[in-house]
Coordinates of C-alpha atoms in Angstrom, one line a residue:
Chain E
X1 CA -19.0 -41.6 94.3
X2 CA -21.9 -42.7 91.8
X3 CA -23.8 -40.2 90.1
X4 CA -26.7 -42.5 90.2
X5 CA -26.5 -45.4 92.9
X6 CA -28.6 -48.2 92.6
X7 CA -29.0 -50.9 95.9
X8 CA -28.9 -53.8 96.4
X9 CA -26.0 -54.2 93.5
X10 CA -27.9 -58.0 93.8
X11 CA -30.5 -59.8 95.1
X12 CA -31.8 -63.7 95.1
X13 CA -35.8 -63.8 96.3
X14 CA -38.2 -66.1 96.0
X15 CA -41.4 -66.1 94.4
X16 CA -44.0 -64.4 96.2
X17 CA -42.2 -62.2 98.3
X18 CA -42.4 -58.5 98.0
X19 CA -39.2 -56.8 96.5
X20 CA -37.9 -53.2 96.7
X21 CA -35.1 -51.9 94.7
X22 CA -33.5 -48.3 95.1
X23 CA -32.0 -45.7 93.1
X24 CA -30.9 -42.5 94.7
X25 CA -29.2 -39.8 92.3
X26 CA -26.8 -36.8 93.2
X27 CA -27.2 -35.2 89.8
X28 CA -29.6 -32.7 90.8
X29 CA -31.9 -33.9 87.5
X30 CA -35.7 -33.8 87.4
X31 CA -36.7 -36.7 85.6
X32 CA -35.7 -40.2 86.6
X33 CA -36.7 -43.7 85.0
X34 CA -36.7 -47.2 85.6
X35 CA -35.4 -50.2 83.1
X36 CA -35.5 -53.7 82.4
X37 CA -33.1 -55.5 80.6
X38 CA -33.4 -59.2 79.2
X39 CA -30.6 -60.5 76.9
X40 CA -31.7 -60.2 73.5
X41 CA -34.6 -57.2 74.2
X42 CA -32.3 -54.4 74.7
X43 CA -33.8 -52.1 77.7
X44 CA -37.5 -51.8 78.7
X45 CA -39.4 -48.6 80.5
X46 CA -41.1 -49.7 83.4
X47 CA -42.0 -46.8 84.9
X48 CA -40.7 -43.0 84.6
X49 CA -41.3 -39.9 87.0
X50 CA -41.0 -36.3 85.7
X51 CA -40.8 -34.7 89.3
X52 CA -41.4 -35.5 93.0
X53 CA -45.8 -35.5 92.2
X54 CA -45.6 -37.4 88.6
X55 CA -45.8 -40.8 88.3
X56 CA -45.9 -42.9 84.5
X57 CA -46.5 -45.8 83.7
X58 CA -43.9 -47.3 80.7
X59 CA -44.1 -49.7 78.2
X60 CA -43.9 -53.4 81.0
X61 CA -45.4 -51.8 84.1
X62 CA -47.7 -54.9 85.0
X63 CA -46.2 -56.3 88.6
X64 CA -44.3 -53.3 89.5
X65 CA -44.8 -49.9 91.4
X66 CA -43.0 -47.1 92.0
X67 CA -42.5 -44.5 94.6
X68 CA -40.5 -40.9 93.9
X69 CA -39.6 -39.8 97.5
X70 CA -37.9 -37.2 97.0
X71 CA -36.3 -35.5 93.9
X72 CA -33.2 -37.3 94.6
X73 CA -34.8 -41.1 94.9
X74 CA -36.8 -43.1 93.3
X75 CA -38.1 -46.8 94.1
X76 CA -39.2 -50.0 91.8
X77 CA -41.8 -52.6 94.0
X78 CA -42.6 -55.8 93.2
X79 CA -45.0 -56.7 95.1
X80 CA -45.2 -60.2 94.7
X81 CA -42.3 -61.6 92.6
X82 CA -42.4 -64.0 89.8
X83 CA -39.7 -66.1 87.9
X84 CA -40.2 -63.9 85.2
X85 CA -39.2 -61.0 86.5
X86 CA -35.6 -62.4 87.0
X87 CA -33.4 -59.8 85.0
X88 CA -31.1 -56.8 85.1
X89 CA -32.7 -53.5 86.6
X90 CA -31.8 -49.9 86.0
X91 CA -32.4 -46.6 87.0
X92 CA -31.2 -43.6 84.6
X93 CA -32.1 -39.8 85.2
X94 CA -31.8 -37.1 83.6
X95 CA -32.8 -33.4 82.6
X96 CA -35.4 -31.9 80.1
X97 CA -34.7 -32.7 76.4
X98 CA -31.1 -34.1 77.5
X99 CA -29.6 -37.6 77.5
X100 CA -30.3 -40.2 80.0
X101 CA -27.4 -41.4 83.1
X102 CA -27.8 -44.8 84.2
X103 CA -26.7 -46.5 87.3
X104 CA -24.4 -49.3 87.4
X105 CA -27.8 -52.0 87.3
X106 CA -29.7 -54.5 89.8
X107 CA -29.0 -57.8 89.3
X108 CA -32.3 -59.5 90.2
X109 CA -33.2 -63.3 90.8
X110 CA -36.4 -65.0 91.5
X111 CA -36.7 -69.1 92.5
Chain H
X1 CA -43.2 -54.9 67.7
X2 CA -39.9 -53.7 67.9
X3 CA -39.6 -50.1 67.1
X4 CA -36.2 -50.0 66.8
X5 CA -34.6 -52.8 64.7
X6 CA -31.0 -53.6 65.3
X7 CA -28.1 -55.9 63.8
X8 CA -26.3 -57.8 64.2
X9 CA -27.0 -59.5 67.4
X10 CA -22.9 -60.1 67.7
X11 CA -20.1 -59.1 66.1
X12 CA -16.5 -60.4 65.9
X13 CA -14.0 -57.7 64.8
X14 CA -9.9 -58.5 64.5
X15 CA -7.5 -55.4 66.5
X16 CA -7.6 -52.3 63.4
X17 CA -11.1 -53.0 61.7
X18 CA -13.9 -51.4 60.7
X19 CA -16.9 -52.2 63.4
X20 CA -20.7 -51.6 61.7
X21 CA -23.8 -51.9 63.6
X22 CA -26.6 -50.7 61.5
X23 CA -30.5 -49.9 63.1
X24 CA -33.8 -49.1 61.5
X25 CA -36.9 -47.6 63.0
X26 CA -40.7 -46.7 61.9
X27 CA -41.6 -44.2 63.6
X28 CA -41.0 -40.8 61.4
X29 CA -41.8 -38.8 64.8
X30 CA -38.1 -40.2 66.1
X31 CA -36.1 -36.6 66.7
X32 CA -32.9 -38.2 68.8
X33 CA -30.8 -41.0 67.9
X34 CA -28.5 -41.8 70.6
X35 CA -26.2 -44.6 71.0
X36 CA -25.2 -46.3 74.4
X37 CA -22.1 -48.1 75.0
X38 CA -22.3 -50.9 77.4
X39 CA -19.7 -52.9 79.6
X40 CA -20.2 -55.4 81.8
X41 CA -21.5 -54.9 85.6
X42 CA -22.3 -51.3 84.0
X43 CA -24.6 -49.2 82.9
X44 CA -25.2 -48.1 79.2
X45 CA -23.7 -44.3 78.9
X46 CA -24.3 -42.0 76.3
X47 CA -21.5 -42.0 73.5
X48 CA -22.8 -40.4 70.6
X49 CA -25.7 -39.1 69.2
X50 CA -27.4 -37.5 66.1
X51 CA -30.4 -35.5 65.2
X52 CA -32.3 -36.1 61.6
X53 CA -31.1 -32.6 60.2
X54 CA -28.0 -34.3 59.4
X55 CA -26.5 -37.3 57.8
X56 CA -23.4 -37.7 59.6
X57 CA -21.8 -36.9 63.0
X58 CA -17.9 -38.2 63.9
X59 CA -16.3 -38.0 67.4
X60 CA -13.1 -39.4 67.6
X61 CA -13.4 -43.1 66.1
X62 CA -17.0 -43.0 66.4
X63 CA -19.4 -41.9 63.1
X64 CA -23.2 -42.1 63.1
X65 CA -24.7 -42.2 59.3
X66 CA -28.3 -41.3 59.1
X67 CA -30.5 -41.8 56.2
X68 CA -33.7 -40.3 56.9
X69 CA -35.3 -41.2 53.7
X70 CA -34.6 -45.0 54.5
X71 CA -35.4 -44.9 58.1
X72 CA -32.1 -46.1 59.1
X73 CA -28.9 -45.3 60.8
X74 CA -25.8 -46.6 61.8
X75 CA -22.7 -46.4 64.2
X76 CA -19.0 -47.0 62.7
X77 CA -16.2 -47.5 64.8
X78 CA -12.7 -47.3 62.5
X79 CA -9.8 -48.5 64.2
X80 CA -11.6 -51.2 66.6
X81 CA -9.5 -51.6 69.9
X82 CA -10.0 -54.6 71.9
X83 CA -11.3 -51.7 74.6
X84 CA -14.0 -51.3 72.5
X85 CA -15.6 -54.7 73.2
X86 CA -19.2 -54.2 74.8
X87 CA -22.6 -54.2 74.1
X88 CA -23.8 -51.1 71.7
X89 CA -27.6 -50.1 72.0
X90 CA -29.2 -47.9 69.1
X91 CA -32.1 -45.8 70.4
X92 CA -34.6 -43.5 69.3
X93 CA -36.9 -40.6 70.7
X94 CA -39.2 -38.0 70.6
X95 CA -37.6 -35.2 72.2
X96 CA -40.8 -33.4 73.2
X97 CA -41.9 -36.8 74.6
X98 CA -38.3 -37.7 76.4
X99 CA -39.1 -41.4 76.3
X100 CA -36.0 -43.2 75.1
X101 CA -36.9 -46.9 72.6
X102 CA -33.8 -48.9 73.1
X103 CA -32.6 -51.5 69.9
X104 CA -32.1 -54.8 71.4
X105 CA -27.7 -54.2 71.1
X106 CA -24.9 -55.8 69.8
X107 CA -22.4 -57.8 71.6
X108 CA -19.1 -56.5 69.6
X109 CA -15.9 -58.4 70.5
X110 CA -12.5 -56.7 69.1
X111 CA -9.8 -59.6 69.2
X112 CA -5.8 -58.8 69.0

């Protein structure tokens, strides 16, 4: 099994509609993050969380919330999509001062 | 702005040769330079890193050269295999800080 297990593996939405991606981790780590990746930009922070009570925002957090409920998991809303939010979503975790583990990705379309 | 500059965007390497991806960044706080490897349908993992208080670090086929004067770095992969075809992401961070800049990768492509 995955360390760090992201679902839906893929999703095709329209715009408007409300989206919730998740990322559960058996890792036992603290800290877990969430990514965006658009060809030619490398990876994004959207949002990051420290422990269960800390939530930060990243460096493209505009559209998109989070919610850390539980040490082990760790959600990415969007509210109300947009085309421009079609791209490849991940969630990484990891401990203190140590490198990050990323899941295998959300693969996310918006007509 | 880019805080973490990184070329080439793609990279065609024959079966035996020398891969070189090269990054630059601005931000003299940068304390951890990691690399991620990258296949498709996967996540990036971890596959070498390097802190400033050297200027070299070589696992197995992969080196990292630093050059903290220039503000640069750089992964080398001798003996490319076609295995090694994926996208490699440079990265940067302040270890106090734990927040991880990402380069913007290279698509390298090892052919027979």
């Amino acid at each position: 099994d995955a360390d760090v297990t992201q679902t839906p593996r893929n999703r095709i939405t329209k715009t408007g509609k409300r989206i919730m991606l998740e990322c559960s981790q058996t890792k036992g780590h603290d800290r877990m993050y969430w990514y965006r990746q658009d060809p030619g930009l490398g990876l994004q922070l959207i949002y990051y969380s420290f422990d269960v009570k800390d939530i930060n925002k990243g460096e493209i957090s505009d559209g998109y919330s989070v919610s850390r409920q539980a040490q082990a998991k760790f959600s990415l809303s969007l509210e109300s999509a947009i085309p421009n939010q079609t791209a490849l979503y991940f969630c990484a975790t990891s401990d203190a001062n140590q490198p990050q583990h990323f899941g295998d990705g959300t693969r996310l379309s918006i007509l | 702005q880019q805080q973490v500059k990184q070329s080439p965007q793609s990279l065609i390497v024959q079966k035996g040769g020398i891969s070189i991806i090269n990054c630059a960044y601005e931000n003299t706080a940068f304390d951890y330079f990691p690399w991620y490897q990258q296949f498709p349908g996967k996540g990036p993992a971890l596959l070498i890193a390097i802190r400033p208080d050297v200027s070299e670090k070589k696992e197995g086929r992969f080196t990292i050269s630093f050059n903290k004067s220039a503000k640069q770095f750089s992964l080398h992969i001798m003996d490319s295999q076609p295995g090694d075809s994926a996208t490699y992401f440079c990265a940067a961070s302040i270890t106090s800080y734990d927040k991880v800049i990402f380069g913007p990768g290279t698509s390298l492509s090892v052919i027979p």
